[in-house]
Short mmCIF file of C-alpha atoms in Angstrom, two decimals:
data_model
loop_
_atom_site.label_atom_id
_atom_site.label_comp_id
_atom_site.label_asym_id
_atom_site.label_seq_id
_atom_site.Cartn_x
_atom_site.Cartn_y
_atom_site.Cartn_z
CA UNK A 1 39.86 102.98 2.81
CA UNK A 2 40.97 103.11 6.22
CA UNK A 3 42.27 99.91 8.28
CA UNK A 4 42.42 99.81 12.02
CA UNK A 5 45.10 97.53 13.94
CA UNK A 6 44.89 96.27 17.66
CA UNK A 7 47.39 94.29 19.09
CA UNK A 8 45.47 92.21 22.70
CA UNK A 9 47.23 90.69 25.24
CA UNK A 10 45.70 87.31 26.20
CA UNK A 11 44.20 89.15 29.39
CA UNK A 12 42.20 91.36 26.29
CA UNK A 13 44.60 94.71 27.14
CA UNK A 14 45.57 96.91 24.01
CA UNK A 15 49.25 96.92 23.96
CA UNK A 16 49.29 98.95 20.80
CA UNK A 17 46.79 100.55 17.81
CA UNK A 18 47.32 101.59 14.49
CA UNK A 19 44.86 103.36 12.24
CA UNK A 20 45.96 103.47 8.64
CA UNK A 21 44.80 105.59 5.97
CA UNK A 22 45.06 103.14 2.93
CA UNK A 23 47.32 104.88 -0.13
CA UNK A 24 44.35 103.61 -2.13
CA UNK A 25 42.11 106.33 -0.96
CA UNK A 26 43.64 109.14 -3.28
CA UNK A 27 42.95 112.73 -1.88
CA UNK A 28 42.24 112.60 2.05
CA UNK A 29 43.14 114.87 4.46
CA UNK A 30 44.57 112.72 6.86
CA UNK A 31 46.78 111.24 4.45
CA UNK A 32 49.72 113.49 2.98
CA UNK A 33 51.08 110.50 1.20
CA UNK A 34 47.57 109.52 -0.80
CA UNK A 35 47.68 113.26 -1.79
CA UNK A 36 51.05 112.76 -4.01
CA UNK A 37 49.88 109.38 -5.87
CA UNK A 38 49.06 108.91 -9.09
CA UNK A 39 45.41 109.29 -10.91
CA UNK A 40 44.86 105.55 -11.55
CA UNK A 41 44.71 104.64 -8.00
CA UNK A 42 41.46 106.16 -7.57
CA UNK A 43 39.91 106.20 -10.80
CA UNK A 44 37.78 102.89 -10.66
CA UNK A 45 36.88 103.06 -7.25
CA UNK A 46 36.22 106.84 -7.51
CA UNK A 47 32.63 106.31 -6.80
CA UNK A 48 33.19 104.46 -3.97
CA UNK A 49 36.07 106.26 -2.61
CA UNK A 50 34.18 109.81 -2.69
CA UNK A 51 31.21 107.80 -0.52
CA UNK A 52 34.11 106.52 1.94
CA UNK A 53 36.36 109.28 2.46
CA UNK A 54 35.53 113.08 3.20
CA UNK A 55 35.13 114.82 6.15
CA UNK A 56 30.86 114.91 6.24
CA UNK A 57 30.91 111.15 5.56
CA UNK A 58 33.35 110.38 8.75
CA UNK A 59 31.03 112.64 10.57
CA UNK A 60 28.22 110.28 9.71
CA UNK A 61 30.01 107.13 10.58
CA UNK A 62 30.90 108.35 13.61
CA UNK A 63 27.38 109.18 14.47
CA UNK A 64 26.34 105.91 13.54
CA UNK A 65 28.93 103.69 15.84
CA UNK A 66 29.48 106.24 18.77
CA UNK A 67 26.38 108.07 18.59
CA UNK A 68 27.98 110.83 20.07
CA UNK A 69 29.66 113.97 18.58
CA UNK A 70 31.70 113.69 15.02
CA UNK A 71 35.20 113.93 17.00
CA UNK A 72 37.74 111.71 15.98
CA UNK A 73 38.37 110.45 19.58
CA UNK A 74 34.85 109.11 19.65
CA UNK A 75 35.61 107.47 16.00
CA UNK A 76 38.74 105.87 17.22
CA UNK A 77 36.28 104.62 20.59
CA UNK A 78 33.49 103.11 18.50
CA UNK A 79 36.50 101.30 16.16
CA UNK A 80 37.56 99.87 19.56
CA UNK A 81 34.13 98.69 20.52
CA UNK A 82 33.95 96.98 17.24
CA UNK A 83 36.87 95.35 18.09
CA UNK A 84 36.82 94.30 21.50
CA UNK A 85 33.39 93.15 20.72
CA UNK A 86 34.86 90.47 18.39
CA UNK A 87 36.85 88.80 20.82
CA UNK A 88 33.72 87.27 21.99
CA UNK A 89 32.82 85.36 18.83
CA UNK A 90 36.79 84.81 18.49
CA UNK A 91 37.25 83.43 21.67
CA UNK A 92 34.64 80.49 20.17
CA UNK A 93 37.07 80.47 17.41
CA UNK A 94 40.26 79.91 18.49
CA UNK A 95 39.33 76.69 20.05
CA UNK A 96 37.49 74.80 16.89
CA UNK A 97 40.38 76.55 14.16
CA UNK A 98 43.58 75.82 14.32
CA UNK A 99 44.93 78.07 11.90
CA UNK A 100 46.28 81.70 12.97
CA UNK A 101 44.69 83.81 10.37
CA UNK A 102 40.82 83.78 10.93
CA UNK A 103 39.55 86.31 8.37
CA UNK A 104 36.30 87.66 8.70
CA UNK A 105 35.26 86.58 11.95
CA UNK A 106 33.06 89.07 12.70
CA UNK A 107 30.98 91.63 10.98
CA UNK A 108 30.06 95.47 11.85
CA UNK A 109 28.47 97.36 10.03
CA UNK A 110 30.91 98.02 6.99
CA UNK A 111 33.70 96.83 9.03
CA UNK A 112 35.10 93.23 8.66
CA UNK A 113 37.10 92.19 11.27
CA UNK A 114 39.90 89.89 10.88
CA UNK A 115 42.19 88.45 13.15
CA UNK A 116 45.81 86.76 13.74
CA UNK A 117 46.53 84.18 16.86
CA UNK A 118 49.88 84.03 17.63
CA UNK A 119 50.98 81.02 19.66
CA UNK A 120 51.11 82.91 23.00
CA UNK A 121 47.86 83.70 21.98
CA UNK A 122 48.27 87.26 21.60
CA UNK A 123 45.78 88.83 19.22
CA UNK A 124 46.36 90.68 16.50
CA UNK A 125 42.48 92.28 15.01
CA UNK A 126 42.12 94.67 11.81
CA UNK A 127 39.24 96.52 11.14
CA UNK A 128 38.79 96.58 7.31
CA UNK A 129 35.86 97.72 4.87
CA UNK A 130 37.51 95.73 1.49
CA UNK A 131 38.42 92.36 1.03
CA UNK A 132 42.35 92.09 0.11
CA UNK A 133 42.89 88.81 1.96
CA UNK A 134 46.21 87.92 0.70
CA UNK A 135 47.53 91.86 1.80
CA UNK A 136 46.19 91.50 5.24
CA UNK A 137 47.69 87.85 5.18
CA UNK A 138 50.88 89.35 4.30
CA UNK A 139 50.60 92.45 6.98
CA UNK A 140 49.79 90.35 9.81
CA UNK A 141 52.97 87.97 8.96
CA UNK A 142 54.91 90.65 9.13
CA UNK A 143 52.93 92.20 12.28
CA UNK A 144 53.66 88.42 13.47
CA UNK A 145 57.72 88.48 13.12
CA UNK A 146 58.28 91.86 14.99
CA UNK A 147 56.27 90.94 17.53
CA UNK A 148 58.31 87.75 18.17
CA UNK A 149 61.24 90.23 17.74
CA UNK A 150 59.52 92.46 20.51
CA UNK A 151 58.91 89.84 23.15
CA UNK A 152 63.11 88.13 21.67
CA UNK A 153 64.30 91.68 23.46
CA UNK A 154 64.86 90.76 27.16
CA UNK A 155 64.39 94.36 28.17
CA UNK A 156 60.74 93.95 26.88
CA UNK A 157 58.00 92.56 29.76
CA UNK A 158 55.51 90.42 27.67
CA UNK A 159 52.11 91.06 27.91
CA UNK A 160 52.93 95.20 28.09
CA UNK A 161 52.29 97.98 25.95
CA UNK A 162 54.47 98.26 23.19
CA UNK A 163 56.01 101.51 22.86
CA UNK A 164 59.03 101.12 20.72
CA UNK A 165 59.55 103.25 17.69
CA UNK A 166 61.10 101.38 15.58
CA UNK A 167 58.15 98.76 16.29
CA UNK A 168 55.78 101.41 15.25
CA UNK A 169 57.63 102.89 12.39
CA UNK A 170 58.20 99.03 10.72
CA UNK A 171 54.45 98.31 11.34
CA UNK A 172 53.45 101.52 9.55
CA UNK A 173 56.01 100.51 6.55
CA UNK A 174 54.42 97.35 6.44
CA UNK A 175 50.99 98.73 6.45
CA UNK A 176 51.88 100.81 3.49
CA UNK A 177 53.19 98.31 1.71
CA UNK A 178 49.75 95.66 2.10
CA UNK A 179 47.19 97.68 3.05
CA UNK B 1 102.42 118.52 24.21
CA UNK B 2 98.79 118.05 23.04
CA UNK B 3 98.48 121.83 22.18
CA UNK B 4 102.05 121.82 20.45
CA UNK B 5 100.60 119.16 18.17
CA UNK B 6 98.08 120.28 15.80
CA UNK B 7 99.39 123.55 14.31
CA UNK B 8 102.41 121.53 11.98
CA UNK B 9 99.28 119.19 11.29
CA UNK B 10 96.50 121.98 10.16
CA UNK B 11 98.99 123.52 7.92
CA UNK B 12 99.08 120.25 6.01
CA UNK B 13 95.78 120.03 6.00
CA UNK B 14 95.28 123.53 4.64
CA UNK B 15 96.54 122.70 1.51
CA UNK B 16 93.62 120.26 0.97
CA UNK B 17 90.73 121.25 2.89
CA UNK B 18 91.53 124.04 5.44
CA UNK B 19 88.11 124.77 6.35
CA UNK B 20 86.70 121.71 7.35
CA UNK B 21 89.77 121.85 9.97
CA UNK B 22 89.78 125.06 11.31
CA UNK B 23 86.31 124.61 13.41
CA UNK B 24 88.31 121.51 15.32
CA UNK B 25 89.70 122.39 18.10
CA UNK B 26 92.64 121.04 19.44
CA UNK B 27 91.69 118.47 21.97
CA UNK B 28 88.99 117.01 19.70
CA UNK B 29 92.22 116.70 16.92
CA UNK B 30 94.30 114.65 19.55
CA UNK B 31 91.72 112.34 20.81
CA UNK B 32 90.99 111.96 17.26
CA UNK B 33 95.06 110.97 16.86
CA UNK B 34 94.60 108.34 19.69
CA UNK B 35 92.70 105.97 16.64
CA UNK B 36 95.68 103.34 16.17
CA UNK B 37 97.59 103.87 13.12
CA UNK B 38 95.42 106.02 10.97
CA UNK B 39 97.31 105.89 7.17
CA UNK B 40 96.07 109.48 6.46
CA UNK B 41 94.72 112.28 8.13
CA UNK B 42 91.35 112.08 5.59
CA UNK B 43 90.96 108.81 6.42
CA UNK B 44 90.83 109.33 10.22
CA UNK B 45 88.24 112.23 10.06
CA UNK B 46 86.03 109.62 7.55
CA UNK B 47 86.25 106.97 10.57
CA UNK B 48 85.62 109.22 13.34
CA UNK B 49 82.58 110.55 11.67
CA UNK B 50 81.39 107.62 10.91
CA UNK B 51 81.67 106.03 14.46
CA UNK B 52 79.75 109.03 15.50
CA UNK B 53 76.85 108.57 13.42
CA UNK B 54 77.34 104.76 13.54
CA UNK B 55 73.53 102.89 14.21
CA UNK B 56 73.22 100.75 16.87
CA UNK B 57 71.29 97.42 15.39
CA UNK B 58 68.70 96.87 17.26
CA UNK B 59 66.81 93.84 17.68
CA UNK B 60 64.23 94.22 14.76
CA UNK B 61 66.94 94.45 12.24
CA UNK B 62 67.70 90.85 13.04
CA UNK B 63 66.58 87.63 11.52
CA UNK B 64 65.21 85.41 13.70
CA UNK B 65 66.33 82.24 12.12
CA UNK B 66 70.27 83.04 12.34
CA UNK B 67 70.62 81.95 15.55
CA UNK B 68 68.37 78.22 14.71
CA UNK B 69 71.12 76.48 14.57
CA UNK B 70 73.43 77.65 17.06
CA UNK B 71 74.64 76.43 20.40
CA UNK B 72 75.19 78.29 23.43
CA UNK B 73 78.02 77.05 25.80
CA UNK B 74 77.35 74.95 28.29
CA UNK B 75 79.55 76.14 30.84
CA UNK B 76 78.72 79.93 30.37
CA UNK B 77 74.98 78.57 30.84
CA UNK B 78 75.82 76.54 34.07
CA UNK B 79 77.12 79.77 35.48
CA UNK B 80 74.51 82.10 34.55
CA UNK B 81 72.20 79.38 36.13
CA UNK B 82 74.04 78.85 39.43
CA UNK B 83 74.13 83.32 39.43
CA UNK B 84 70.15 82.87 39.29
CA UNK B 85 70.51 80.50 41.68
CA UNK B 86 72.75 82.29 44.13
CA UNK B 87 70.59 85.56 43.47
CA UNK B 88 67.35 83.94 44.35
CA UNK B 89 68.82 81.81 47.19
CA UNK B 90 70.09 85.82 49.29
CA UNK B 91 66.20 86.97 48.57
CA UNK B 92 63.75 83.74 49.57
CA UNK B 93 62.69 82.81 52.66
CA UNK B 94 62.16 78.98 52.18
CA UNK B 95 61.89 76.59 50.09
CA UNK B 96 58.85 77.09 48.61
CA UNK B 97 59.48 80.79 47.88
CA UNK B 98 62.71 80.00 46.09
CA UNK B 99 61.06 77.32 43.91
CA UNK B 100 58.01 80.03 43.12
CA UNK B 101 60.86 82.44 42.32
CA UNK B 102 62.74 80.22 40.40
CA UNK B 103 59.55 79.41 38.29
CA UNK B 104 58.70 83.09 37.51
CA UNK B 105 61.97 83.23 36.22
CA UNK B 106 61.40 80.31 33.80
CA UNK B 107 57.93 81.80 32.89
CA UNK B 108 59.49 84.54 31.54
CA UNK B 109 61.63 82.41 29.61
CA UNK B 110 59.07 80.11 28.14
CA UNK B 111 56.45 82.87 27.21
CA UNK B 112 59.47 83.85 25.17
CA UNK B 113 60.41 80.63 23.56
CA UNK B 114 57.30 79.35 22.56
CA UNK B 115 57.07 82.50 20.23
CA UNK B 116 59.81 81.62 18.91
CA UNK B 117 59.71 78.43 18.32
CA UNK B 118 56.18 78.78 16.76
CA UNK B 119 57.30 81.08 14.14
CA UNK B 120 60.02 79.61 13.18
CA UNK B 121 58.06 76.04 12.51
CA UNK B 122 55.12 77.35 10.74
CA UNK B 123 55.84 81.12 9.67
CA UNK B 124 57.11 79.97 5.87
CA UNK B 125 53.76 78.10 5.89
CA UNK B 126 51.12 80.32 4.00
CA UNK B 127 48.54 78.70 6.83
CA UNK B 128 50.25 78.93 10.40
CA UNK B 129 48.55 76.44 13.00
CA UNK B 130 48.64 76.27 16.26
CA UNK B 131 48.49 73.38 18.40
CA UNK B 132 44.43 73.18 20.32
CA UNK B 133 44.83 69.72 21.70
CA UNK B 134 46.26 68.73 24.77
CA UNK B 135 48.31 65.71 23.79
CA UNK B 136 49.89 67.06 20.48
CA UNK B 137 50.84 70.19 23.23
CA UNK B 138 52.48 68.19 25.88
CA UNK B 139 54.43 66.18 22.79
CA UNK B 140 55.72 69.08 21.80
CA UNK B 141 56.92 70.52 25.03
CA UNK B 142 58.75 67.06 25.57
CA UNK B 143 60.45 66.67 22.17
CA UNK B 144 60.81 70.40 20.53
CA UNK B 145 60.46 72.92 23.47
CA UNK B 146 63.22 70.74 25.49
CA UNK B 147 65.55 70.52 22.33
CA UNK B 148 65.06 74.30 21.70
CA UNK B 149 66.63 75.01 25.90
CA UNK B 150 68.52 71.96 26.32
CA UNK B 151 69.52 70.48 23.27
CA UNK B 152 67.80 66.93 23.42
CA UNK B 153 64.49 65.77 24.21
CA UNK B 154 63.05 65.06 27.49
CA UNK B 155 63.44 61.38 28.82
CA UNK B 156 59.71 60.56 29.31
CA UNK B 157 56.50 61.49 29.11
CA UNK B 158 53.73 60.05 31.32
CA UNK B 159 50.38 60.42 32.47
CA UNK B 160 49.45 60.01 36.08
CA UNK B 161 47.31 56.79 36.44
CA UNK B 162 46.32 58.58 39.91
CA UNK B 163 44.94 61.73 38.45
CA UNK B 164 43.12 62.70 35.39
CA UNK B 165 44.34 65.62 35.48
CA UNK B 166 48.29 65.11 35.99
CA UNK B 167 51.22 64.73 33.49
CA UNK B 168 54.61 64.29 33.87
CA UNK B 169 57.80 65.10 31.86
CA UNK B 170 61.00 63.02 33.19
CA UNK B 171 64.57 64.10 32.46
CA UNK B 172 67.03 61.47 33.88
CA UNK B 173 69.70 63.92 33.72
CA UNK B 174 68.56 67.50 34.12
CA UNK B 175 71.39 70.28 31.97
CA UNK B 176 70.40 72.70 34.61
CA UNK B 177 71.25 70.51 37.54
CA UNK B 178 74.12 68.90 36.21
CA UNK B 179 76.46 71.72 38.17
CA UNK B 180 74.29 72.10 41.29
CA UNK B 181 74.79 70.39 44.36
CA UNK B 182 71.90 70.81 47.04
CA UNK B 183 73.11 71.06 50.58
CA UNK B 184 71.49 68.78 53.13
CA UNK B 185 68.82 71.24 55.02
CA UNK B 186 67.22 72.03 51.83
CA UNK B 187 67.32 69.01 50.00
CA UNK B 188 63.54 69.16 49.05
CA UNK B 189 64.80 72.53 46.69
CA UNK B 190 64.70 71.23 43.25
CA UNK B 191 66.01 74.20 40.81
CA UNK B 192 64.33 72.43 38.41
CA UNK B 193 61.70 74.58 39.08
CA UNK B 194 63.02 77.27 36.76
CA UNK B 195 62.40 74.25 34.14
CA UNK B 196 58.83 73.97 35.79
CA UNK B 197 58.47 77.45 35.18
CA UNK B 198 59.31 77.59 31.28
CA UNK B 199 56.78 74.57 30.54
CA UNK B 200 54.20 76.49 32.74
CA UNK B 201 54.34 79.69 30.55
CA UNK B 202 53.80 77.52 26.60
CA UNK B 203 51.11 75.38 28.33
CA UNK B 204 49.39 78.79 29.36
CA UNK B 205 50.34 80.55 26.06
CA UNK B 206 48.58 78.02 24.20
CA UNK B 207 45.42 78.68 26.83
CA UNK B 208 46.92 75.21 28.81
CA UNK B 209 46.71 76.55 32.03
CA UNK B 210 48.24 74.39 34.35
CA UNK B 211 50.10 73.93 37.54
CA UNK B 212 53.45 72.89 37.09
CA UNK B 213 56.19 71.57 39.85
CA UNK B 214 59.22 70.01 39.70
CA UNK B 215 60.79 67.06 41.87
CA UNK B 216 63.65 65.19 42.29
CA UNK B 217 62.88 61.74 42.03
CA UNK B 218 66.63 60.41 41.75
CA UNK B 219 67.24 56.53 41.76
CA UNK B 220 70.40 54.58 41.82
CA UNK B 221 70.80 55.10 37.67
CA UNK B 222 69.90 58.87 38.10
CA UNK B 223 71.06 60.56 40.65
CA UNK B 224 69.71 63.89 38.89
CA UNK B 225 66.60 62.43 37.45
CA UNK B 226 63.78 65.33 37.66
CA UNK B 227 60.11 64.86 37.31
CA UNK B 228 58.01 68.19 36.04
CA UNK B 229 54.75 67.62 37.12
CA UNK B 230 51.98 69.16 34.95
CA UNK B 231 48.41 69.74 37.15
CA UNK B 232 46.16 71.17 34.66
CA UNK B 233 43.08 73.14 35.36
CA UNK B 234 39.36 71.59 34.93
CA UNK B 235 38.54 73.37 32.38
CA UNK B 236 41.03 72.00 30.16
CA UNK B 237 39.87 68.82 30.47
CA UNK B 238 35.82 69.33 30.77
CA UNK B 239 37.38 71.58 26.96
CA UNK B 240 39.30 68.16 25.87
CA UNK B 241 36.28 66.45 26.54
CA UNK B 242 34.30 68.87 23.99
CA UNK B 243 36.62 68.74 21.85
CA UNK B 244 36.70 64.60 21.07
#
């Protein structure tokens, strides 16, 4: 299962993207780490898993969001469609909700789209195909608490791209670890 | 001297561990003497290496609640201020630029805080809120936002019986100000404006947006008393409105 992270300024620019290649996939090719874990990961979803991942079946996908070629730069565009075309119905949201975490505010397709409101109303959206509320919960806390970290550093402009690696490498950990 | 040094040193060393030795040359070996009083010559090579390889912490390896509780001196902050001040004062034209300046300045400063401050009220709540209505917003600016920067709650909080549209904070006695003496020909400068600034960037964080000034409305109990002055956009209020 793969899970796609974009971080919006308020203005609606990316400032950063993740795409993340859940461990719970078993063998993929774009994840080294899936190919090392053990058996039982996969087993009961095997059915499912073989229908999500593989190379022919991204191809398809890709056809059906992008309609263009099966390139993984027009995947990664169609994901960020999907997502900018959220902020619409999350912009109707975030007035009548007061909470942070809105899960499943939109729907694509397979994808879910869930979404975290930080006080400076910076936007934090994951594209997801599974429902594992209490892991995203738990990512986008800790998504949450290095951005405040990011935008604590005085060196740091808010509202900019983030291009810290340390930011990256934490929110990859943490993806891991949830997703 | 320095090149005199080492060869009595590397034959006591050789008895040990000659090799590691032998690659340093001698100027690295006397710098590495300058540490104050190393016991023994192991020792010293353990804490050079180690300052060498030493990792800087960096900002996301801190926890953001250590410093809660903390206070910041007030006279290191009055001078910091009156550098701003001074800084902004060689670069503005008039009046009105220096205020503007001063209150991108405090923007910067409040996007920051309100961050901040957010997470550390709600994030060991499993459902973080955040604040949609107007009043609850300006409360909190008054009470925890001016607490957070200056360590006490603002004075007042009012609503313009002229306008609709217009709040105002008061502060009888302004922490910023309390160092700063306006000359004569510029009297209308309030610095306050930095303050103005920092309540302009959580009102627009929290999709607030709002015009915010600051004035000096001093009376014979206050001689420092400030009033921020919040103008906030129609569609706030035509949102309040919806909202009720």
């Amino acid at each position: 299962m793969s899970h796609h992270l974009f971080l919006l300024s308020p203005s609606d620019t990316p400032l950063y993207s993740l795409s993340h290649q859940s461990t719970k996939q078993g063998a993929s090719a774009s994840s080294p780490l899936g190919a090392n874990l053990p058996t039982w990961t996969t087993s009961p979803f095997s059915g499912r898993m073989s229908a999500l991942a593989g190379a022919p079946n991204t191809a398809m996908q890709s056809a059906d969001l992008g309609g263009g070629a099966a390139g993984g730069q027009d995947r990664l565009n169609a994901l960020r469609m999907v997502a900018n075309a959220s902020l619409d119905v999350l912009e109707n949201v975030v007035f009548r909700d007061n909470g942070m975490y809105l899960k499943g505010v939109d729907k694509f397709n397979e994808w879910t789209v869930s979404a975290f409101v930080t006080a400076g109303n910076m936007k934090f959206i994951l594209l997801h195909e599974g429902k594992n509320d209490d892991g995203i919960r738990g990512f986008f806390f800790e998504v949450w608490e290095l951005y405040v970290k990011t935008m604590a550093n005085p060196f740091h402009s808010a509202h900019t791209p983030i291009r810290s690696p340390v930011f990256d490498h934490r929110v990859r950990a943490s993806a891991k670890r949830y997703l | 001297m320095a090149y005199t040094q080492p060869h009595p040193r590397q034959s006591i060393l050789s008895t040990s561990s000659h090799s590691s030795v032998e690659h340093l040359s001698p100027t690295a070996s006397s710098t590495r003497f300058s540490l104050p009083a190393a016991p023994s010559i192991h020792t010293t090579l353990g804490s050079s290496r180690q300052t060498a390889t030493r990792v800087v912490p960096n900002i996301y390896d801190r926890n953001l609640n250590k410093a809660r509780s903390s206070e910041v001196s007030a006279s290191a902050y009055a001078f910091l201020f009156s550098e701003i001040v001074q800084y902004t004062q060689k670069r503005v034209s008039g009046i009105n630029d220096f205020e503007r300046r001063l209150n991108t300045m405090g923007y910067r400063i409040g996007t920051r805080i309100l961050e901040l401050l957010i997470w550390r009220n709600e994030s060991s709540s499993k459902t973080p809120k955040r604040e949609i209505r107007l009043l609850p917003v300006l409360l909190m600016i008054q009470s925890q936002v001016w607490k957070a920067v200056f360590g006490k709650a603002a004075d007042g909080l009012e609503k313009s019986s002229a306008n609709v549209d217009e709040y105002m904070i008061i502060d009888n006695d302004p922490l910023l100000e309390r160092h700063i003496s306006v000359p004569r020909d510029i009297s209308q400068l309030s610095c306050s404006s930095f303050t103005a600034g920092i309540v302009e960037a959580v009102l627009d964080g929290l999709n607030f947006p709002a015009r915010v000034t600051a004035h000096n409305t001093a009376n014979a109990q206050y001689p420092n008393k400030v009033t921020i002055l919040i103008k906030l956009e129609k569609s706030v209020l035509e949102r309040e409105e919806l909202l009720k």
